[in-house]
Coordinates of N, CA and C and ligand atoms in Angstrom, one line a residue:
X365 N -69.7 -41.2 9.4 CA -68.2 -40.9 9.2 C -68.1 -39.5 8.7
X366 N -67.2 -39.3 9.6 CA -66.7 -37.5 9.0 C -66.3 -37.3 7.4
X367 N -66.3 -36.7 6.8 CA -65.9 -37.1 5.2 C -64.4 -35.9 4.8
X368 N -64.0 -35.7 6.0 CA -63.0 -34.9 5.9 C -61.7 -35.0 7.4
X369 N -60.9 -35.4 7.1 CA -59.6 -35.2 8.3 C -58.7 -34.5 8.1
X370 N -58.3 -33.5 8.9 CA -57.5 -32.6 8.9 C -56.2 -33.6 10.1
X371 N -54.8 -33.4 9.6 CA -53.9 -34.1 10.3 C -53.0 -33.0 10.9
X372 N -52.9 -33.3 12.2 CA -52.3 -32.0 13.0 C -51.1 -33.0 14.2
X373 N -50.1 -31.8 13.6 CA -48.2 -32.6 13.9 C -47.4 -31.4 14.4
X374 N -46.6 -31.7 15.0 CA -45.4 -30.6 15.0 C -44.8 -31.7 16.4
X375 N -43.1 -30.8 16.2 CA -42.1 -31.5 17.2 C -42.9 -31.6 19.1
X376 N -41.6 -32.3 19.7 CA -42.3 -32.2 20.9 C -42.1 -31.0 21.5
X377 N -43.2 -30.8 22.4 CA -43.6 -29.2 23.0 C -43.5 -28.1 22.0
X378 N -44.2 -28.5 20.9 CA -44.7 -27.3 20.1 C -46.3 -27.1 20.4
X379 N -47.3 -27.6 21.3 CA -48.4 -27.1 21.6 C -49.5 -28.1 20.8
X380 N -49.2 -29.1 20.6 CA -49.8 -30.4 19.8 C -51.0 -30.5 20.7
X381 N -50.9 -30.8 21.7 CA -51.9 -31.3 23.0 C -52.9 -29.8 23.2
X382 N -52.1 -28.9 23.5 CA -53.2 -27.7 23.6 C -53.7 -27.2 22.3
X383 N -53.7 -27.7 21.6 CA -54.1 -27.2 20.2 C -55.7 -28.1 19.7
X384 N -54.8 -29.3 20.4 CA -56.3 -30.6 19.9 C -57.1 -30.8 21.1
X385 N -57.0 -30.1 22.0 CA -57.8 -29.4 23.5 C -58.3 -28.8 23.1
X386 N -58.1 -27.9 22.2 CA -59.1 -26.7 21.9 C -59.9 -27.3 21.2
X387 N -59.9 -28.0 19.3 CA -60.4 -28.3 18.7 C -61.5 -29.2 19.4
X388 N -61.2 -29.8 20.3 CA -62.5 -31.1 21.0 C -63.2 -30.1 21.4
X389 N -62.5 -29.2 22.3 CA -64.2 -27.8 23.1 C -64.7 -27.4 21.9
X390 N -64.6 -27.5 20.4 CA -65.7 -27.0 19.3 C -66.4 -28.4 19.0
X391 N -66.2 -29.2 19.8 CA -67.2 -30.7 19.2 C -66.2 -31.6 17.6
X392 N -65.5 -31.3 18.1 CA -64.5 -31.7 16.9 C -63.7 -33.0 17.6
X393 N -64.0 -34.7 17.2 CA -63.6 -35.3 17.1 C -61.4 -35.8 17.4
X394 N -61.6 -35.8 18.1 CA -59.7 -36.3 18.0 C -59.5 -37.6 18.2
X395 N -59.0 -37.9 17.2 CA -57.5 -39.1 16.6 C -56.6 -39.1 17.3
X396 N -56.2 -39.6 18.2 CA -54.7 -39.6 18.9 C -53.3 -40.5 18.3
X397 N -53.0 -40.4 17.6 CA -52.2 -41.7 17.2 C -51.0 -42.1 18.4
X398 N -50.5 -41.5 19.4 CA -50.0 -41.4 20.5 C -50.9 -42.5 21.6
X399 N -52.0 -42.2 22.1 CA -52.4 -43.2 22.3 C -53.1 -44.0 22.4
X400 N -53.3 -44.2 20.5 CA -53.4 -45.7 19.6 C -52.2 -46.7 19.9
X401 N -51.1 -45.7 19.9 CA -49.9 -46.3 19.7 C -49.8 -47.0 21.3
X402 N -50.0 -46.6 22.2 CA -49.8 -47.2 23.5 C -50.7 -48.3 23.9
X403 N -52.1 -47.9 23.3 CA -53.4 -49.5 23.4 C -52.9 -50.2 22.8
X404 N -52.2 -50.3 21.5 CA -51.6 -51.4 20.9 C -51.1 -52.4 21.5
X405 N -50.6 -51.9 22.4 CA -49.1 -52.8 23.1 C -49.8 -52.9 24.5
X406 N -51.3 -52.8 24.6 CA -51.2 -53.0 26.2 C -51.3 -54.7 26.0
X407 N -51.3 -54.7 27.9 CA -51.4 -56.4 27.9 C -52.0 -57.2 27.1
X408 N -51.6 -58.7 26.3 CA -52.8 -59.5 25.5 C -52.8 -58.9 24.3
X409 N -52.4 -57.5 23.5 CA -53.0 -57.0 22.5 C -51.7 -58.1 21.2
X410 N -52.6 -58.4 20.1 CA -51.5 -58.7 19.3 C -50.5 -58.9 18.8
X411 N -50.4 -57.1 19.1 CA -49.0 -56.5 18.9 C -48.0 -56.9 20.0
X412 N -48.2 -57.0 20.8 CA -47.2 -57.5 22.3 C -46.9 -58.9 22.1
X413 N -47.8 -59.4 21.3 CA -47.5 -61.5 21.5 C -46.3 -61.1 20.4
X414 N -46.9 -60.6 19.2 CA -45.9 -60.6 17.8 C -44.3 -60.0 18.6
X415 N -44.9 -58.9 18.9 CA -43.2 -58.4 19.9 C -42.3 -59.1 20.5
X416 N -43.4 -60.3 21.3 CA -42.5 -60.8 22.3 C -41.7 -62.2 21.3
X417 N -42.4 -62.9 20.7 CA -42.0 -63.5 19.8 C -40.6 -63.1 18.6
X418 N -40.7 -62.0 18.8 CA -39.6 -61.2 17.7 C -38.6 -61.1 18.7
X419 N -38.7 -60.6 19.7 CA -37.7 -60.1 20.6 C -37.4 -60.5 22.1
X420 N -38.2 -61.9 21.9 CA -37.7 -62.9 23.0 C -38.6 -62.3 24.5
X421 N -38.6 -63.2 25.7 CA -39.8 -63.2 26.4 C -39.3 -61.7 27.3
X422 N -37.8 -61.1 27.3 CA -37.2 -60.3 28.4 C -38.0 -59.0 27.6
X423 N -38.6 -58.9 26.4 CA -39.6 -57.5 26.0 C -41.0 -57.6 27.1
X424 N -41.2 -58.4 27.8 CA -42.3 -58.3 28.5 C -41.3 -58.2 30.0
X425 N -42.4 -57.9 31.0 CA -41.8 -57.6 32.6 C -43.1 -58.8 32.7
X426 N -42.6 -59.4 34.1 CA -43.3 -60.7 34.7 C -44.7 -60.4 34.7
X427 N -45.3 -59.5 34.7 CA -46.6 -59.2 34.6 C -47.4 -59.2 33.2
X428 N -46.5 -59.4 32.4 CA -47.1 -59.8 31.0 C -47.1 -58.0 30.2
X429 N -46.2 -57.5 30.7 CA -46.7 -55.7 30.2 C -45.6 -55.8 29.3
X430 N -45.9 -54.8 28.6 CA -44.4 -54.3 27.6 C -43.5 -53.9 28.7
X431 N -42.0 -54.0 28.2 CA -40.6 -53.9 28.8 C -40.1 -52.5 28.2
X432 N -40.5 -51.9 28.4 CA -40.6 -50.4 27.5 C -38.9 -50.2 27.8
X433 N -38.5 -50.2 28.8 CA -37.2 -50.1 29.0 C -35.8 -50.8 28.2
X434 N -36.1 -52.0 27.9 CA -36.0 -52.7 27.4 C -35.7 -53.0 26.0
X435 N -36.8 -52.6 25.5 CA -37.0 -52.1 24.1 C -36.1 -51.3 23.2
X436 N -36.5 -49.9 24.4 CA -35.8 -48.5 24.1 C -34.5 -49.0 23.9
X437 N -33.9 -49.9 24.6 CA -32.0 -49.7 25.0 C -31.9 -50.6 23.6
X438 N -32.7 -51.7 23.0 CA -32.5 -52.4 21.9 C -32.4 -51.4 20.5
X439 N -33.2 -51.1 20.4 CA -34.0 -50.2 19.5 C -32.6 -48.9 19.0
X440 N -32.2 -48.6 20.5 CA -31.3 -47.4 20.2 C -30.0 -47.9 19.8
X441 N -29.6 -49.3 19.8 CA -28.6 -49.6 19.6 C -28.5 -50.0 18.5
X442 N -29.9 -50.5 17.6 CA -30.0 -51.1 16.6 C -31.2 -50.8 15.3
X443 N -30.7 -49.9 14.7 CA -31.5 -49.5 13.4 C -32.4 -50.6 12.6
X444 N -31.9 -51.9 12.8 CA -32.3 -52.5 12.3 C -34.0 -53.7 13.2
X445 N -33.4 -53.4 14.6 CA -34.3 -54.0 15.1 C -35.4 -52.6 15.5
X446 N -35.4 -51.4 15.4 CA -36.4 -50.4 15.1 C -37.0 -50.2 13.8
X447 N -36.4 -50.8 13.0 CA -37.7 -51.1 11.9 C -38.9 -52.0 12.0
X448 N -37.9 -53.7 12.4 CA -38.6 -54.5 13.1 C -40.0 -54.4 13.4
X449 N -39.7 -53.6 15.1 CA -40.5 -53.2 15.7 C -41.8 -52.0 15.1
X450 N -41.1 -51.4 14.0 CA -42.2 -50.6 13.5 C -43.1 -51.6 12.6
X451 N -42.2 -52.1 11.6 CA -42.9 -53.4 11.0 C -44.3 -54.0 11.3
X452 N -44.0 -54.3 12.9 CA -45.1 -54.5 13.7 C -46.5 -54.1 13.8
X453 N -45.7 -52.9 14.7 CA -46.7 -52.0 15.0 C -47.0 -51.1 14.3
X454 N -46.7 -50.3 13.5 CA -47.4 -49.4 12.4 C -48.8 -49.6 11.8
X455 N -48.3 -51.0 10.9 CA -49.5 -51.3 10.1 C -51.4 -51.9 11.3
X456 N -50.7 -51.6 12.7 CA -51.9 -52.4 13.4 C -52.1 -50.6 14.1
X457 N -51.4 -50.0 13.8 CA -51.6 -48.7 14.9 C -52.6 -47.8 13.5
X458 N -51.8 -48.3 12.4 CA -52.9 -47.7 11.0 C -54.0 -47.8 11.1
X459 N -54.3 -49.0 11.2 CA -56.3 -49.5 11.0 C -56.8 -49.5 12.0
X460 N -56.1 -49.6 13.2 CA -56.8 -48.3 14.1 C -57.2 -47.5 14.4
X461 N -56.2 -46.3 13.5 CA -56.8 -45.1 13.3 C -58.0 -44.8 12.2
X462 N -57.5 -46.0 11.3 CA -59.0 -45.7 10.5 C -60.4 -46.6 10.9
X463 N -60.5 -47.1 11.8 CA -61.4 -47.8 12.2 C -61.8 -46.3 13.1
X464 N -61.2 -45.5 13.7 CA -61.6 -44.3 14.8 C -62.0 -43.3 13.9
X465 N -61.5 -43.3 12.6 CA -62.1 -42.3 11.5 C -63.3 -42.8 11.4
X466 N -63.3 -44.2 10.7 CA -64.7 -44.4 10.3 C -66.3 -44.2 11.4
X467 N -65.5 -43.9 12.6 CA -66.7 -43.8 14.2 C -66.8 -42.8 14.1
X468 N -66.1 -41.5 13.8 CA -65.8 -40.4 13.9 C -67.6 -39.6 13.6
X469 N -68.7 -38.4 14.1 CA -69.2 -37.9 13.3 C -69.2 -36.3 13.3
X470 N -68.6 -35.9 13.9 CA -68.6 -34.7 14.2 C -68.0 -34.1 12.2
X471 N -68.4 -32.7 12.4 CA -68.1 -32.2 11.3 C -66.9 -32.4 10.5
X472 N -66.1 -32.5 10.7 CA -65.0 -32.8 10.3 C -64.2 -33.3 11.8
X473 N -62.8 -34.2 11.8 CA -61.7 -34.4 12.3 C -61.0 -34.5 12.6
X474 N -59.7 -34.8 13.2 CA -58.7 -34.7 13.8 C -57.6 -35.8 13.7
X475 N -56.8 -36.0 13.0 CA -55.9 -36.9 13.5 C -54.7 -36.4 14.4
X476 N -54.2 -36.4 15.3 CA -53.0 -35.8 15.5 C -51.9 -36.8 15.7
X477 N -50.5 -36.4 15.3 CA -50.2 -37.4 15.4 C -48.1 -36.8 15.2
X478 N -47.6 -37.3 16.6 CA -46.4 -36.5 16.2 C -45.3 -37.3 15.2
X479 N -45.9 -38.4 14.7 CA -45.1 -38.5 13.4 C -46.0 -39.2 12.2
X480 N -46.7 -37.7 12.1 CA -47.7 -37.6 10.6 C -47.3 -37.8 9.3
X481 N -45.9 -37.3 9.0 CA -45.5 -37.3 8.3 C -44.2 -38.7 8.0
X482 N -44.0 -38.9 8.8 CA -42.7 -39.7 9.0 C -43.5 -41.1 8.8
X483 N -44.9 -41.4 9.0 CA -45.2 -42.9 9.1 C -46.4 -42.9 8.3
X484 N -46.4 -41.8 6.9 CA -47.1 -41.4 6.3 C -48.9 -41.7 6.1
X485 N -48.7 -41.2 7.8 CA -50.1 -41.5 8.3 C -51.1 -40.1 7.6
X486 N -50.1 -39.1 6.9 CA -50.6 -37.9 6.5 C -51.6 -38.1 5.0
X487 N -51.3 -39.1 4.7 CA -52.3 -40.1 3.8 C -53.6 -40.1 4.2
X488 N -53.8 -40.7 5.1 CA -55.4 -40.8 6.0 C -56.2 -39.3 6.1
X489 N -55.2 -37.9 5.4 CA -55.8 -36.9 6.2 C -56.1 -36.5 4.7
X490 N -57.0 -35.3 4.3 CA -57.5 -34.8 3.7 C -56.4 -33.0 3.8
X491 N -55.9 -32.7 4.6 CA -55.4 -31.5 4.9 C -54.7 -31.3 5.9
X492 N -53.0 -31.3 6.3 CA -52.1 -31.0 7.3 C -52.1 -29.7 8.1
X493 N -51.7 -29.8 9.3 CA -51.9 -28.6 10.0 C -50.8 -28.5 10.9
X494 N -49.6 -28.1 10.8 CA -48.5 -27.8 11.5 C -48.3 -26.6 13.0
X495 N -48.8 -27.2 13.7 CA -48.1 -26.3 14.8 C -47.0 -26.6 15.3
X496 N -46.3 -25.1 15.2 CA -44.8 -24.6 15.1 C -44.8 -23.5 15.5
X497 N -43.2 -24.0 16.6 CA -42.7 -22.9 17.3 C -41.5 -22.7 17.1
X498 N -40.7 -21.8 18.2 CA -39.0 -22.1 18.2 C -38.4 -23.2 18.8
X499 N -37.5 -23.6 18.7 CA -36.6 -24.1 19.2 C -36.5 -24.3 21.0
X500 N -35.8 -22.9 20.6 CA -35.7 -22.3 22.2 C -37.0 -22.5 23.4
X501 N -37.9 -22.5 22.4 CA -39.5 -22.5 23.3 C -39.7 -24.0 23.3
X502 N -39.5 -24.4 22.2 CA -39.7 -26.0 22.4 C -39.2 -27.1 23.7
X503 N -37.7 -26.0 23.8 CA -37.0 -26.9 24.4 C -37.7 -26.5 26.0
X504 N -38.2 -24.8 26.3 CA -38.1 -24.8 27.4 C -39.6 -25.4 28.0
X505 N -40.7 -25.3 26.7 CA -42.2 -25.9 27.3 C -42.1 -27.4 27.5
X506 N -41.3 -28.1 26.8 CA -41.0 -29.6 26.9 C -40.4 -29.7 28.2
X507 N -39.6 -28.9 28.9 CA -39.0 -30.0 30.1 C -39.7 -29.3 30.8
X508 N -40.2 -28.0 31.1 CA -40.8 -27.8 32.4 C -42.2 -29.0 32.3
X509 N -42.7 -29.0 31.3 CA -43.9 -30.0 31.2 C -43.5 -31.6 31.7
X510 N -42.5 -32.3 31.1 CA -42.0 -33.2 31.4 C -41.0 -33.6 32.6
X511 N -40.4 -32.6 33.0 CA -39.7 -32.2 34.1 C -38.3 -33.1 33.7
X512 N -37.7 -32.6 32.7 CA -36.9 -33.1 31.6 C -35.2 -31.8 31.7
X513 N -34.3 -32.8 31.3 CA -33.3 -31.8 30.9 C -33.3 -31.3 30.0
X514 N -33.0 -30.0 29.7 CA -33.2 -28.7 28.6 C -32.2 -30.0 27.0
X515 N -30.9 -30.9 27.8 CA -30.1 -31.8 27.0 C -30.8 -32.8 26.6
X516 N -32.3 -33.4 27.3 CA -32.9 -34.8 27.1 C -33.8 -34.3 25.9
X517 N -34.5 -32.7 26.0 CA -35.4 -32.7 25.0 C -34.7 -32.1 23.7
X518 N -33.3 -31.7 23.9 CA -32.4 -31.7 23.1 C -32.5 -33.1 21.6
X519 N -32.3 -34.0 22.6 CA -32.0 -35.3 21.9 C -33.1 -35.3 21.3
X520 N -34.1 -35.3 21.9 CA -35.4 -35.8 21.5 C -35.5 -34.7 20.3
X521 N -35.5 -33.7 20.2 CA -35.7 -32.7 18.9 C -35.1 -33.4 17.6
X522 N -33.8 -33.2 18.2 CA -32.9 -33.7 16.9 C -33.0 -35.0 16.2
X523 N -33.9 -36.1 17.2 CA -34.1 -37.4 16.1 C -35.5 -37.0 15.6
X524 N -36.4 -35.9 15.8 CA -37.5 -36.1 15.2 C -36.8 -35.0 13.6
X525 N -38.6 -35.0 12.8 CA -38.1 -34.4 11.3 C -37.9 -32.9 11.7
X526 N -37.4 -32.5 10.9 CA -36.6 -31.1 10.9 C -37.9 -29.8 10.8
X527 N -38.0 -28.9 11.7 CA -39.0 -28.1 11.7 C -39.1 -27.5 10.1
X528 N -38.1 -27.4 9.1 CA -38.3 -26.7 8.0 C -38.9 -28.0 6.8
X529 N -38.5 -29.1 7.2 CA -38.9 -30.1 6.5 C -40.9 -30.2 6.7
X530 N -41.1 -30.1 8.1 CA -42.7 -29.8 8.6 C -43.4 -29.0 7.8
X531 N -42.4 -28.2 7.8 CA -43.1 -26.7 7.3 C -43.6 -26.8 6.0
X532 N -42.6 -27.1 5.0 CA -42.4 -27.6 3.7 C -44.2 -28.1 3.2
X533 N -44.0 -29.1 4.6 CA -45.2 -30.7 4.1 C -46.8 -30.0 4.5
X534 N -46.4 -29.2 5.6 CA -47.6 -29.0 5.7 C -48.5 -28.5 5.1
X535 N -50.1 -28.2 4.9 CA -50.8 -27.5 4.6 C -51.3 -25.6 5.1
X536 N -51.4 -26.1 6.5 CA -51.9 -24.9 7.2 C -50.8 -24.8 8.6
X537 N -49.7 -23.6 8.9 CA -48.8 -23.4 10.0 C -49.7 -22.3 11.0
X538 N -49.7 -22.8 12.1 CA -49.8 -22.4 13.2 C -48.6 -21.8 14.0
X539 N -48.3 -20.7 14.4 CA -47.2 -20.4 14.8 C -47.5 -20.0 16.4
X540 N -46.8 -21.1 16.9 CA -47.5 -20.9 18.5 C -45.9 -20.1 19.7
X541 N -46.0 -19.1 19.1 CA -44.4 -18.3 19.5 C -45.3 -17.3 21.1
X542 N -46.7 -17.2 21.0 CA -47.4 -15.9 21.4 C -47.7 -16.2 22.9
X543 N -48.9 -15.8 23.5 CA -49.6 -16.6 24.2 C -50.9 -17.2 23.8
X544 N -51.2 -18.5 24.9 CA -52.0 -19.4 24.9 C -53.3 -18.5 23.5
X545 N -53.9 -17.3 24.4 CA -55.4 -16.4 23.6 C -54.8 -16.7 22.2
X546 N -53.4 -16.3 21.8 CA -53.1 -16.2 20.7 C -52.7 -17.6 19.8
X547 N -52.6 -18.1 20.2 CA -52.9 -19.7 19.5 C -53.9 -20.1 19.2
X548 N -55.1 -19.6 20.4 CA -56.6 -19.9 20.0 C -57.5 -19.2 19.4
X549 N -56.5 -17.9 18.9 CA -56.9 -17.6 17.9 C -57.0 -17.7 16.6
X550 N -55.9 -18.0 16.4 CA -55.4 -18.4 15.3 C -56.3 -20.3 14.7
X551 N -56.1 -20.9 15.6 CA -57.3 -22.2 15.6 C -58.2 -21.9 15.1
X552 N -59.0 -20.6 15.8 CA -60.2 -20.3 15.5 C -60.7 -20.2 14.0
X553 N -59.7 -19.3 13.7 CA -59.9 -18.6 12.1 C -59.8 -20.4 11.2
X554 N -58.7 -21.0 11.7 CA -58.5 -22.1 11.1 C -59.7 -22.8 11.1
X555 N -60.4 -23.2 12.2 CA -61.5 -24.1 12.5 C -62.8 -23.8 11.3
X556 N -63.0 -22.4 11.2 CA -63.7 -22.0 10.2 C -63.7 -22.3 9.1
X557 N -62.2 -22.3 8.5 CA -61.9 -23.0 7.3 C -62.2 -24.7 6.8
X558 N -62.0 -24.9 8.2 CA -62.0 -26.4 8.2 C -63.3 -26.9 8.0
X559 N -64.6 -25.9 8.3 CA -66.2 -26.1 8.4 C -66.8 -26.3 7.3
X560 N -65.6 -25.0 6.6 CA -66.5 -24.8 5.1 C -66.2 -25.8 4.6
X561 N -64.5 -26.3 4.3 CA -63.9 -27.4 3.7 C -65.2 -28.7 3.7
X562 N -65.3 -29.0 4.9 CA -65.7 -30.0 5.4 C -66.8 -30.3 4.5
X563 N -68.2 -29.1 4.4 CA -69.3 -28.8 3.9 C -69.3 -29.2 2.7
X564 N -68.3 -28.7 1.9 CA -67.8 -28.7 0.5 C -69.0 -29.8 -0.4
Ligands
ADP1005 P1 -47.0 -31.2 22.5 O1 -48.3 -32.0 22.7 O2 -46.8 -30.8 21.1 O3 -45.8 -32.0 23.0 P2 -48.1 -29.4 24.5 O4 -49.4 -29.0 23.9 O5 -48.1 -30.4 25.6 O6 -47.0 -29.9 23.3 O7 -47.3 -28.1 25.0 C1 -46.1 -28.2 25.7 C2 -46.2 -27.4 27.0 O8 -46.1 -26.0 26.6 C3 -47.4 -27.7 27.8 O9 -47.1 -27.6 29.1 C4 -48.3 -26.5 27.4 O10 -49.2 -26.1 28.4 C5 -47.3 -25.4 27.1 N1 -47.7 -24.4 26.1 C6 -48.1 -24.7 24.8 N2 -48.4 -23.6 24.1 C7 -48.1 -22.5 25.0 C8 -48.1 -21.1 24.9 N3 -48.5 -20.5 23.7 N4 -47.8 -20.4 25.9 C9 -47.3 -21.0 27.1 N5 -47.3 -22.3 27.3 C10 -47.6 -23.1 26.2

């Protein structure tokens, strides 16, 4: 077991994915809580019986899969059945991640996870690591990546946590405004820190 996790977050298309791309080319272990969160719910997993049982058999499609569609339209209508559903799945997407910690042996860790803070999965980590950009960049690397309206990732910004609230929480900011060289630079110096940390 690694004896140290560094937890690494920021909004969507702030460079979360190219950041924990890099970290794995130095032999550094990654945590995905993204897709922990999707194995959860595949076919047969626990979490999909308890779901479907909560939210009646139309949360599944004939094939026994999650109704993702489905969900979403419930979910957005109702604050109260998105707790529910977290209820659920949280506490099973948690000891997932710590069962991936405890396999983990590389020098130190990775969790990443784009709601580190919000599902106070930032607990599991020993040290936060915020990459953060603008707005404007956010919005424009999100849809060309997703092939998204500049208005869809709009939405999506605004229900995640507030870039100054991130900032606040975090430990270590990555400011990915530059190009790509220059983000992995900045990693770089970071990763160093994270060595000695680790060593400690
Ligand atoms: P996240 O995982 O946080 O949603 P990604 O790492 O997928 O974000 O980055 C979003 C998009 O922006 C990707 O297509 C990525 O290649 C691109 N991107 C990230 N950082 C930069 C950068 N510094 N310069 C140019 N493109 C970038």
């Amino acid at each position: 077991m690694s004896g140290f996790t560094v937890g690494l977050t920021g909004g969507i298309g702030s460079g979360k994915t190219v950041a924990s791309d890099w970290f794995s080319t130095q032999g550094i272990d990654i945590i995905d809580a993204d897709v922990i969160a999707r194995q959860v719910v595949n076919k047969g997993q626990p979490a999909l019986l308890k779901i479907a049982d909560t939210f009646g058999q139309q949360a599944l499609q004939n094939d026994g899969t999650l109704n993702r569609a489905y969900l979403r339209e419930i979910i957005f209508n109702d604050p109260n059945a998105k707790k529910q559903l977290e209820q659920i799945t949280h506490p099973i997407i948690r000891n997932e991640i710590i069962q991936q910690l405890f396999q983990s042996h590389s020098p130190y860790n990775i969790l990443v996870s784009p709601l580190l803070f919000e599902t106070d999965q930032h607990q599991l980590t020993q040290r936060t690591l915020l990459i953060d950009t603008s707005k404007a960049l956010q919005q424009q690397r999100a849809s060309q990546r997703d092939q998204q309206s500049i208005e869809k990732i709009k939405l999506i910004i605004s229900a995640q946590m507030s870039r100054q609230d991130k900032q606040q929480r975090a430990d270590d900011i990555v400011l990915n405004t530059g190009a790509i060289e220059d983000l992995y630079h900045q990693l770089f110096l970071l990763h160093q820190r994270y060595l000695t940390f680790a060593t400690r």
